[in-house]
Short mmCIF file of N, CA and C in Angstrom, two decimals:
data_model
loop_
_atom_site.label_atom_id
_atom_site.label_comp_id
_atom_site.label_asym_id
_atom_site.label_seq_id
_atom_site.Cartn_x
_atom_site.Cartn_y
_atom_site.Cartn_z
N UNK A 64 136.12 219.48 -125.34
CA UNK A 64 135.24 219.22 -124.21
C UNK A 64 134.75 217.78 -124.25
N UNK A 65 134.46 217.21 -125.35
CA UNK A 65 133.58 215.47 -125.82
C UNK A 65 135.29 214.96 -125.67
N UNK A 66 136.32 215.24 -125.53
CA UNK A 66 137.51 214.21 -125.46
C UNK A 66 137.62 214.27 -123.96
N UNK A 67 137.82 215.24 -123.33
CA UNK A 67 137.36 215.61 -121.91
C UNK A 67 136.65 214.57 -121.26
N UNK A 68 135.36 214.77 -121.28
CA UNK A 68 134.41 213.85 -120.90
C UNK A 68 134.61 212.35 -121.40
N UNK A 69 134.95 212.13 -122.67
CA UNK A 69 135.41 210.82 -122.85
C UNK A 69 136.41 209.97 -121.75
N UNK A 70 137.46 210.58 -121.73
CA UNK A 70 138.55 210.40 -120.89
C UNK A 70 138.08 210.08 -119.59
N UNK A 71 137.39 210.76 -119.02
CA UNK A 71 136.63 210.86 -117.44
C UNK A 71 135.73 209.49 -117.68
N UNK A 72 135.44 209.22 -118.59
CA UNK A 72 134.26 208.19 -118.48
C UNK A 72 135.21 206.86 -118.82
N UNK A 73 136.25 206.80 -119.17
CA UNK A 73 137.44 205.60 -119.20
C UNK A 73 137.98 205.72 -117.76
N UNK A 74 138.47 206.70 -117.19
CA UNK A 74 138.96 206.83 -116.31
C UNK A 74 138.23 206.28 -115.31
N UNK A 75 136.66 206.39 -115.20
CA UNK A 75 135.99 206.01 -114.20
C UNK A 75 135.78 204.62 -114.17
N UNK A 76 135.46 203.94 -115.55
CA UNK A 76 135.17 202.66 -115.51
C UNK A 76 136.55 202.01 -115.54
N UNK A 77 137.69 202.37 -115.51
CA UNK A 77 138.92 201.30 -114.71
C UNK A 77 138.81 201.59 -113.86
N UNK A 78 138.61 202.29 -112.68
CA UNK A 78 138.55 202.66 -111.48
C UNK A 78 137.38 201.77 -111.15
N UNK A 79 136.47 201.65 -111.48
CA UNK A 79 135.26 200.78 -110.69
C UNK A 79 135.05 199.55 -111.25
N UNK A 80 135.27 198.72 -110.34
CA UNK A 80 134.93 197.36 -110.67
C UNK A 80 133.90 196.73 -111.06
N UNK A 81 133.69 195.92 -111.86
CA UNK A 81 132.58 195.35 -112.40
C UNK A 81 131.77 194.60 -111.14
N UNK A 82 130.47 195.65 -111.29
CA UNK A 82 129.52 195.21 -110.64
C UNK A 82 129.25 193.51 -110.34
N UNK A 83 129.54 192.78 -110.91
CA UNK A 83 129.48 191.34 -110.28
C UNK A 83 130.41 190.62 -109.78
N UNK A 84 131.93 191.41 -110.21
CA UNK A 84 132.67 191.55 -108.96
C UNK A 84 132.37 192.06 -107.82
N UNK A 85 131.92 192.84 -107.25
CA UNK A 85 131.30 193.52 -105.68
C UNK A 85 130.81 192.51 -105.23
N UNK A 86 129.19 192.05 -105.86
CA UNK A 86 128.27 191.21 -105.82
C UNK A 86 129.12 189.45 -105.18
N UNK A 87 129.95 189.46 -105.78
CA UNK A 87 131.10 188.35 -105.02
C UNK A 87 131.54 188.65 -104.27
N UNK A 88 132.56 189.75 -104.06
CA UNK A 88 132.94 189.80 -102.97
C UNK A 88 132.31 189.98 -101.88
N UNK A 89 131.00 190.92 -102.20
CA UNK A 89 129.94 190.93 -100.40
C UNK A 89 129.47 189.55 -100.54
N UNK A 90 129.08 188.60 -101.47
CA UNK A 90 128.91 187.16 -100.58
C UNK A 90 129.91 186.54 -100.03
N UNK A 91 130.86 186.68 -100.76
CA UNK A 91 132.13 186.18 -99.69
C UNK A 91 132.04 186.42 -98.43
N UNK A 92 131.87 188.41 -98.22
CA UNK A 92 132.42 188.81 -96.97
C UNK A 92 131.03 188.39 -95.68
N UNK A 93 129.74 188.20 -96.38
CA UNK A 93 128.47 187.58 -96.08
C UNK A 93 128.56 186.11 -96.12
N UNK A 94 128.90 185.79 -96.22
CA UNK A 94 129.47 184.15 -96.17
C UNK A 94 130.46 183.52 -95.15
N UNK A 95 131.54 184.77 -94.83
CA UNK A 95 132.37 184.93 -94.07
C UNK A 95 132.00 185.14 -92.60
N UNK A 96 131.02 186.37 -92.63
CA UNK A 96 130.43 186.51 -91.43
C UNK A 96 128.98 186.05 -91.13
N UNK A 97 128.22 185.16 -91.90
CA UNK A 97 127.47 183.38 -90.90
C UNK A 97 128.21 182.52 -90.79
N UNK A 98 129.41 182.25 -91.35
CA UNK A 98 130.17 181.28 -90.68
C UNK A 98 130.88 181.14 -89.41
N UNK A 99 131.11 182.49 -88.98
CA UNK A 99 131.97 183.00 -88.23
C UNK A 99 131.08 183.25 -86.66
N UNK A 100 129.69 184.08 -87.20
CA UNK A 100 129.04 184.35 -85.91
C UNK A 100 128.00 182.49 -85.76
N UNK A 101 127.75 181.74 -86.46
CA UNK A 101 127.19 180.81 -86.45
C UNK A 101 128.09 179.45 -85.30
N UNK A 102 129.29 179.67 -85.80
CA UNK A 102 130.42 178.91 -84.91
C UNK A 102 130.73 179.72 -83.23
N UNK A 103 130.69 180.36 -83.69
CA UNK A 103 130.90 181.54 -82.25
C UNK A 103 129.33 181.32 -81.50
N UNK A 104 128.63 181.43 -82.11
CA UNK A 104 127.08 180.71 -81.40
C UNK A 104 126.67 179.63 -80.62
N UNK A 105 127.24 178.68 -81.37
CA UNK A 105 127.01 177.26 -80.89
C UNK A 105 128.06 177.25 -79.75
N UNK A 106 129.18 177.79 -79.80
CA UNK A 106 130.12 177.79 -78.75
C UNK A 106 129.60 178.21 -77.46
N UNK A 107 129.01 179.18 -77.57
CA UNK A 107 128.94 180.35 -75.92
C UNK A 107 127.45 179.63 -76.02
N UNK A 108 126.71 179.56 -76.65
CA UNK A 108 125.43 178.92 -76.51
C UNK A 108 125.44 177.27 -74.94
N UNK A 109 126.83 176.56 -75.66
CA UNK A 109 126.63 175.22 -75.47
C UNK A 109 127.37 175.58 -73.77
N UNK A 110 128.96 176.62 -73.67
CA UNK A 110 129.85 177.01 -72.86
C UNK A 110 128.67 177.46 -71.45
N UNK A 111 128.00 178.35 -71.75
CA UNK A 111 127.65 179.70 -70.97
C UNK A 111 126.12 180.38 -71.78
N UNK A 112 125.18 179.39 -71.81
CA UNK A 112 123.87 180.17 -72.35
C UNK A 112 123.85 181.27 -72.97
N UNK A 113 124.21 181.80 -73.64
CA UNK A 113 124.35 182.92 -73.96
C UNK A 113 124.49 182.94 -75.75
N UNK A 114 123.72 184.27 -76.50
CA UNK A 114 123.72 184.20 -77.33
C UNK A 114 125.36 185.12 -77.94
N UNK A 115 124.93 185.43 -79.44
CA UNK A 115 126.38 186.05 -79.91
C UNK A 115 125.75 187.55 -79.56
N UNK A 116 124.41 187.71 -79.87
CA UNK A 116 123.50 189.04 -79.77
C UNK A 116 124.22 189.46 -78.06
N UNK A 117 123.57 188.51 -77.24
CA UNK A 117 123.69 189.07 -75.85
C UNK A 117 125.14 189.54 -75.52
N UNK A 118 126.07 188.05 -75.99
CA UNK A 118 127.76 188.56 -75.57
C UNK A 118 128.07 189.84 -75.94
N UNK A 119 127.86 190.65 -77.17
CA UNK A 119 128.19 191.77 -77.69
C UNK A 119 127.65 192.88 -76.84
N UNK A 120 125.93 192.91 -76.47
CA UNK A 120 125.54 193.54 -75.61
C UNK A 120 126.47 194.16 -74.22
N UNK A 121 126.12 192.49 -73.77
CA UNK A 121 127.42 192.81 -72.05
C UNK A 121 128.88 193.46 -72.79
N UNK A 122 129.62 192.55 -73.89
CA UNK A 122 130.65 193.46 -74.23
C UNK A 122 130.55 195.01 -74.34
N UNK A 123 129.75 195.61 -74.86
CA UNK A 123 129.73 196.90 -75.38
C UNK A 123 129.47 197.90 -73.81
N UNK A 124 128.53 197.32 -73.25
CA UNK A 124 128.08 197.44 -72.09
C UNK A 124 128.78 197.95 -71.12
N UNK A 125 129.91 196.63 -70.92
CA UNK A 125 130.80 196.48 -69.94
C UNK A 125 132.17 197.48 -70.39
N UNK A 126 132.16 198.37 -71.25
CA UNK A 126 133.04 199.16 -71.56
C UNK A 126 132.51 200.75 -71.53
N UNK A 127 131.69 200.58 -70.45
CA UNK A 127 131.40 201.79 -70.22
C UNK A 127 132.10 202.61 -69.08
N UNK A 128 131.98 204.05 -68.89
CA UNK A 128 133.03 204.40 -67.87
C UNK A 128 131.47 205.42 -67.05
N UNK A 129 132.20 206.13 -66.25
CA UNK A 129 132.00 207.08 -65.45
C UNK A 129 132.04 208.81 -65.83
N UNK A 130 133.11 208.84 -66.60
CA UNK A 130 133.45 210.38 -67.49
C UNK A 130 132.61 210.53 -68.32
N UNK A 131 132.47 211.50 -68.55
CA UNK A 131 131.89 212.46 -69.24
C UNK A 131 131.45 211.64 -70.53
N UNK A 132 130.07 211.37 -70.83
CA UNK A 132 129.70 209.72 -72.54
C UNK A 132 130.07 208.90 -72.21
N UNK A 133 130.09 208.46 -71.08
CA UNK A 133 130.91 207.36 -70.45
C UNK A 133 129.91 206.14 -70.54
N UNK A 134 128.31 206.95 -70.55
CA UNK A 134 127.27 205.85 -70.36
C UNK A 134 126.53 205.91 -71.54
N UNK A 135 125.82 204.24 -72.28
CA UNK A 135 125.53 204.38 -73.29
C UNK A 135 123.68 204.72 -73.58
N UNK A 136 123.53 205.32 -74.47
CA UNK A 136 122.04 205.31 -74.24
C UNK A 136 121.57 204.11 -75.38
N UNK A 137 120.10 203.46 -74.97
CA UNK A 137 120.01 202.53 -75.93
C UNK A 137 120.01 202.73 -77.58
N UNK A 138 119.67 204.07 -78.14
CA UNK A 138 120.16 203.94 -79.15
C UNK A 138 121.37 203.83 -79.22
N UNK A 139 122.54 204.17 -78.76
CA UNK A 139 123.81 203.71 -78.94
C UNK A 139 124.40 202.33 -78.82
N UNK A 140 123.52 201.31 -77.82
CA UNK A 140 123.67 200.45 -77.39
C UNK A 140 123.23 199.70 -78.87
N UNK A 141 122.27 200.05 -79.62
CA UNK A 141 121.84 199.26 -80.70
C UNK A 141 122.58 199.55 -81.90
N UNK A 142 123.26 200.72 -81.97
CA UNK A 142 123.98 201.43 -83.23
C UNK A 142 125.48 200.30 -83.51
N UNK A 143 125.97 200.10 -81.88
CA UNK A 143 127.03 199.52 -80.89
C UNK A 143 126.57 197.49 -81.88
N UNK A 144 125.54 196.90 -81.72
CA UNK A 144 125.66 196.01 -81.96
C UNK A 144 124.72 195.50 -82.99
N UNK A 145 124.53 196.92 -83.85
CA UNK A 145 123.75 196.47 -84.98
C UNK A 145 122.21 195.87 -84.54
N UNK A 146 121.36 196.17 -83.88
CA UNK A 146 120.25 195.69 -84.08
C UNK A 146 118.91 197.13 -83.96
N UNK A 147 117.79 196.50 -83.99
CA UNK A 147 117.31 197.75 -84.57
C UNK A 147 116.95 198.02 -82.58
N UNK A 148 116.54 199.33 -82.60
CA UNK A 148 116.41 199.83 -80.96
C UNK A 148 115.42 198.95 -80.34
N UNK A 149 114.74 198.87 -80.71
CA UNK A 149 113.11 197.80 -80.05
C UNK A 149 113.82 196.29 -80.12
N UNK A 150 114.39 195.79 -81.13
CA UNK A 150 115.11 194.65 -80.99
C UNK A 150 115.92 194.62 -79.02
N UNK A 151 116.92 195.89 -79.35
CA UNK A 151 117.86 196.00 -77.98
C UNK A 151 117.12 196.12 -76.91
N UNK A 152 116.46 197.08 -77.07
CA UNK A 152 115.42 196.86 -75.75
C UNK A 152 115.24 195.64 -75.27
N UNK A 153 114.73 194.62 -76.19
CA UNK A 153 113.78 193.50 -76.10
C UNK A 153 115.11 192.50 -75.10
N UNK A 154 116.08 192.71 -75.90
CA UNK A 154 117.30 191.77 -75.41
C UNK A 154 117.95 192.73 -74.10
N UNK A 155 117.79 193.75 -74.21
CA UNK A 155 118.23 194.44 -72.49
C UNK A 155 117.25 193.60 -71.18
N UNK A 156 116.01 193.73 -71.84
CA UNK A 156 115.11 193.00 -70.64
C UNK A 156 115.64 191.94 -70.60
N UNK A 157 115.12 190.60 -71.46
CA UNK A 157 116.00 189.52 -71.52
C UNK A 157 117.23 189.35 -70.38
N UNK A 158 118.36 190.28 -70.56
CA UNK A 158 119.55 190.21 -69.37
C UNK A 158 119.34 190.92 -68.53
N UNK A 159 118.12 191.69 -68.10
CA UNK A 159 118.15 192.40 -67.00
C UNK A 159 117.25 191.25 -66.61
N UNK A 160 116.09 190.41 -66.87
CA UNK A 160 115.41 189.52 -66.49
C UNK A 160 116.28 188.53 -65.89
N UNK A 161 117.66 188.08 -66.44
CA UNK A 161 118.71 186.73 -65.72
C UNK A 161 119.82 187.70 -65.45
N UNK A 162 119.52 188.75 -64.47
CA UNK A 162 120.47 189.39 -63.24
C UNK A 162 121.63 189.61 -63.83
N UNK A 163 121.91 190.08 -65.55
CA UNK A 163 122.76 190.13 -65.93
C UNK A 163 123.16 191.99 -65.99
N UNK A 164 122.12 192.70 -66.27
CA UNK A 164 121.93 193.74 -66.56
C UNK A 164 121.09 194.82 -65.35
N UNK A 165 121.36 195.88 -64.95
CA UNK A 165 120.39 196.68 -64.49
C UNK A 165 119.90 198.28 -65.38
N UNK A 166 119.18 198.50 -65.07
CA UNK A 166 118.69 200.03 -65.31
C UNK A 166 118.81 201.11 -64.19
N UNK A 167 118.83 202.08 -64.88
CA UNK A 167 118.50 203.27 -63.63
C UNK A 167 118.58 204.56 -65.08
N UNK A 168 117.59 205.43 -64.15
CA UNK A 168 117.50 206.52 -64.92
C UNK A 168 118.55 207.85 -64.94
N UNK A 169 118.92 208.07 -66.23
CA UNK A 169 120.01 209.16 -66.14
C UNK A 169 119.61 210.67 -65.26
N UNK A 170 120.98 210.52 -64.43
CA UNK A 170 120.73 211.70 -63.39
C UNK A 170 120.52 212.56 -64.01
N UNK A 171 121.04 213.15 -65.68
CA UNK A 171 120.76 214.65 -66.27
C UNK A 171 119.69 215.08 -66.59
N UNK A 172 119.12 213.71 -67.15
CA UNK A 172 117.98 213.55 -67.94
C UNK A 172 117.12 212.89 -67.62
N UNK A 173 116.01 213.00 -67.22
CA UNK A 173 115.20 212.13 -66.37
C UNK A 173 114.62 210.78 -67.47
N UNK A 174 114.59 211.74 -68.72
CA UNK A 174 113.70 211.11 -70.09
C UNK A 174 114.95 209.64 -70.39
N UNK A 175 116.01 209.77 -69.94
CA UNK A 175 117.43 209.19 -70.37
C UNK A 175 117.26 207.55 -69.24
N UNK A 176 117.37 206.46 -70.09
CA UNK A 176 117.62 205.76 -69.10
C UNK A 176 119.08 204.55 -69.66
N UNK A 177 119.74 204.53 -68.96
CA UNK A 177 121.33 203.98 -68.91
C UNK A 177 121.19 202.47 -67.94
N UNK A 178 122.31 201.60 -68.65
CA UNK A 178 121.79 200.01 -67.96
C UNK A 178 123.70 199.31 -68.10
N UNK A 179 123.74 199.32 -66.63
CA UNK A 179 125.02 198.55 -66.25
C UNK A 179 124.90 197.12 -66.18
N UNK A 180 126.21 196.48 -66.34
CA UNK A 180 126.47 195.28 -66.38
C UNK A 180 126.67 195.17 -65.04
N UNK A 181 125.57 194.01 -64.58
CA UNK A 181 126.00 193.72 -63.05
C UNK A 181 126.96 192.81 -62.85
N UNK A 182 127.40 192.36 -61.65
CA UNK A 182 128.58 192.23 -61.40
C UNK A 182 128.48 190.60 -61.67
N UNK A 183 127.32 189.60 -61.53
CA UNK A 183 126.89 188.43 -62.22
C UNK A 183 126.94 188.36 -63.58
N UNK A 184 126.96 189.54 -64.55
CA UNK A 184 127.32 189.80 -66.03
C UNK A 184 128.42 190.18 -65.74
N UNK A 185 129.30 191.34 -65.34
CA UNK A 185 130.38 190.56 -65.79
C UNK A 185 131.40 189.57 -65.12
N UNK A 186 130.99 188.72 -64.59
CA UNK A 186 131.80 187.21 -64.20
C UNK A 186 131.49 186.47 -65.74
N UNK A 187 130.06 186.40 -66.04
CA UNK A 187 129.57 185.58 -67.03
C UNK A 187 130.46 186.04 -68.43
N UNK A 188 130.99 187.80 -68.50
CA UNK A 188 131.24 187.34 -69.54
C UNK A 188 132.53 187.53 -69.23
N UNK A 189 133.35 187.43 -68.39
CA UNK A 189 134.59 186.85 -68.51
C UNK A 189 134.75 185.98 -68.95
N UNK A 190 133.89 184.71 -68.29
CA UNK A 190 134.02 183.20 -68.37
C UNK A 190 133.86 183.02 -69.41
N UNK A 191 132.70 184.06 -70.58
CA UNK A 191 132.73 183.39 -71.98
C UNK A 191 133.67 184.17 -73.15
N UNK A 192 134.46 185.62 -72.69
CA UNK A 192 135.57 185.81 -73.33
C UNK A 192 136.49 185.19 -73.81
N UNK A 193 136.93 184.06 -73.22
CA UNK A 193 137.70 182.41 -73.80
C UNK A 193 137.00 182.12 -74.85
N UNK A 194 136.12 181.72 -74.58
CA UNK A 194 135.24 180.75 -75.35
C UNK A 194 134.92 181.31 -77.05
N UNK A 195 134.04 182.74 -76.68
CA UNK A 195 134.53 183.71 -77.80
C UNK A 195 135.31 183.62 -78.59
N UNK A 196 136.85 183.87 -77.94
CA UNK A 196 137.72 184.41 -78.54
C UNK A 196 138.50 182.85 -79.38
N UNK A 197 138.21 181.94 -78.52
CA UNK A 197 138.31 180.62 -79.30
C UNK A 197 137.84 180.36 -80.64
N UNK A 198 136.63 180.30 -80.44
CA UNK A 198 135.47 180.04 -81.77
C UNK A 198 135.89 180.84 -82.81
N UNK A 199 136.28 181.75 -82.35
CA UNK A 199 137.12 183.14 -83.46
C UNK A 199 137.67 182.57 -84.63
N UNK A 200 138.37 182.22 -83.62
CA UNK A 200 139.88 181.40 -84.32
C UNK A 200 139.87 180.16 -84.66
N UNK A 201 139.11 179.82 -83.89
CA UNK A 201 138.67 178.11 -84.56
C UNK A 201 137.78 178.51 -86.26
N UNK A 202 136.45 179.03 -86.29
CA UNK A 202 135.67 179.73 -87.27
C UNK A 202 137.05 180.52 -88.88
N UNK A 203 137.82 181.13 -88.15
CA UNK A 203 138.41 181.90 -89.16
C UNK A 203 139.34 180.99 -89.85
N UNK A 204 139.97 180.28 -89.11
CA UNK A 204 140.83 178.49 -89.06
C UNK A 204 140.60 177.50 -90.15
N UNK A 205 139.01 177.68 -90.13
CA UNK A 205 138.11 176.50 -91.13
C UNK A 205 137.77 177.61 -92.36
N UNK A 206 137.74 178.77 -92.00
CA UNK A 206 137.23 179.73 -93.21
C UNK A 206 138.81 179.59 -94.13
N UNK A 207 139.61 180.02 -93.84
CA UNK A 207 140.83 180.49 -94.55
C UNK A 207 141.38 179.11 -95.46
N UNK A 208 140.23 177.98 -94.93
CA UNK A 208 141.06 176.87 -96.01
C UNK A 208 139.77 176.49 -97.26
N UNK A 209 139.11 177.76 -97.89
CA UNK A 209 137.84 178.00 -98.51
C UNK A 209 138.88 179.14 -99.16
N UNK A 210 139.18 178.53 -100.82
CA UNK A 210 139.75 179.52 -101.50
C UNK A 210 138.85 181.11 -101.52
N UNK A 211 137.76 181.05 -101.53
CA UNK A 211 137.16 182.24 -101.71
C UNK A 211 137.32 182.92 -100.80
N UNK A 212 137.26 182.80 -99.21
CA UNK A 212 137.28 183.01 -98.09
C UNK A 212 138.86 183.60 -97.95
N UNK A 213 139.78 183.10 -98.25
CA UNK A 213 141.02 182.82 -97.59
C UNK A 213 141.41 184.37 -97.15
N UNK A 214 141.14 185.36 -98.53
CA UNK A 214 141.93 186.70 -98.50
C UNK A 214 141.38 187.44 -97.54
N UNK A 215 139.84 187.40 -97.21
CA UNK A 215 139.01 188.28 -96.56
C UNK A 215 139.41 187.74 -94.81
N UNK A 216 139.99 186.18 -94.84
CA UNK A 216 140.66 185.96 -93.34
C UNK A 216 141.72 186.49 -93.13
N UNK A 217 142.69 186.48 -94.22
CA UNK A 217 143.53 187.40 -94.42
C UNK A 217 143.43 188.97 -93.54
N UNK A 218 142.55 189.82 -94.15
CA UNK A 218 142.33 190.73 -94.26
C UNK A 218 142.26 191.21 -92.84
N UNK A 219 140.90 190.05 -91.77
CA UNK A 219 140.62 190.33 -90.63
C UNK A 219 141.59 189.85 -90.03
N UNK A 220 142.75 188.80 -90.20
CA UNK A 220 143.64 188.82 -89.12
C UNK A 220 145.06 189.71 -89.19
N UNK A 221 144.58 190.72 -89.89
CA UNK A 221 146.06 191.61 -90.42
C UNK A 221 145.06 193.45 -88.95
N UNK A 222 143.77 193.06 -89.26
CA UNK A 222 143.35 193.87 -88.19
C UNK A 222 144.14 193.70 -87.09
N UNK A 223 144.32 192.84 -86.12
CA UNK A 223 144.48 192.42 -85.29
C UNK A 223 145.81 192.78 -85.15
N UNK A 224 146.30 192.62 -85.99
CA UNK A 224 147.94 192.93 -85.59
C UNK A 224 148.45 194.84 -85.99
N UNK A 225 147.29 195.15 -86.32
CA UNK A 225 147.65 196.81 -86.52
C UNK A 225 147.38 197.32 -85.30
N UNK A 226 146.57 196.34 -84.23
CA UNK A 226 146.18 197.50 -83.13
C UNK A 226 147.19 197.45 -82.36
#
């Protein structure tokens, strides 16, 4: 039974990497992504006013349908772009304040309220879908020639080609 358990406890520690290995690699992959949303910032910022927070918003937004979950509720909307719900709120007003966004209350649910991309959001974020998708690649471009960086650009541009 003590050779048993021995074994399991070798077995586990080759299997798990030394904790300050991890600790590197999430600064890498944290290193990776302020470089990435920081460049993508200044871009749509300078392009089309707009933050990286808001673009994601209208993105997530603007992929809503009509069928059945088709519409997002703001906790989803915040789950959708990582920020906390009172944060999203705060930034829904924000684009519903510059005619980007509207509200209306869900027909099922009265308590439910759902917020479309108006048709001034999405022109805006067409126009900054370029721009976006530029900075991307410009950002990942300058990352991948950062030995530490290189594999984890690697990694995200091998996404891209699985879809």
């Amino acid at each position: 039974m003590a050779q048993q358990a021995q074994t399991r406890q070798v077995d586990e520690a080759q299997r798990t990497p030394p904790a300050r290995g991890l600790a590197q690699g999430w600064c890498a992959l944290s290193l990776l992504h302020n470089r990435i949303e920081s460049h993508i910032e200044r871009a749509l910022q300078a392009a089309h006013d707009l933050s990286v927070r808001e673009f994601s918003v209208l993105d997530v937004l603007s992929k809503q349908h009509d069928g059945p979950g088709g519409h997002l509720r703001m906790h989803q909307v915040a789950d959708a772009v990582v920020l906390s719900q009172s944060a999203t709120t705060r930034l829904v007003t924000r684009l519903e304040d510059r005619g980007l966004l509207s509200r209306y209350l869900c027909p099922d649910d009265r308590r439910g309220i759902y917020t479309d991309v108006t048709p001034e959001g999405n022109a805006l974020l067409a126009a900054a879908r370029p721009t976006h998708g530029t900075a991307l690649r410009e950002a990942l471009q300058e990352a991948a020639e950062r030995a530490e960086l290189a594999p984890l650009v690697r990694a995200v541009e091998s996404l891209e080609t699985a879809e």
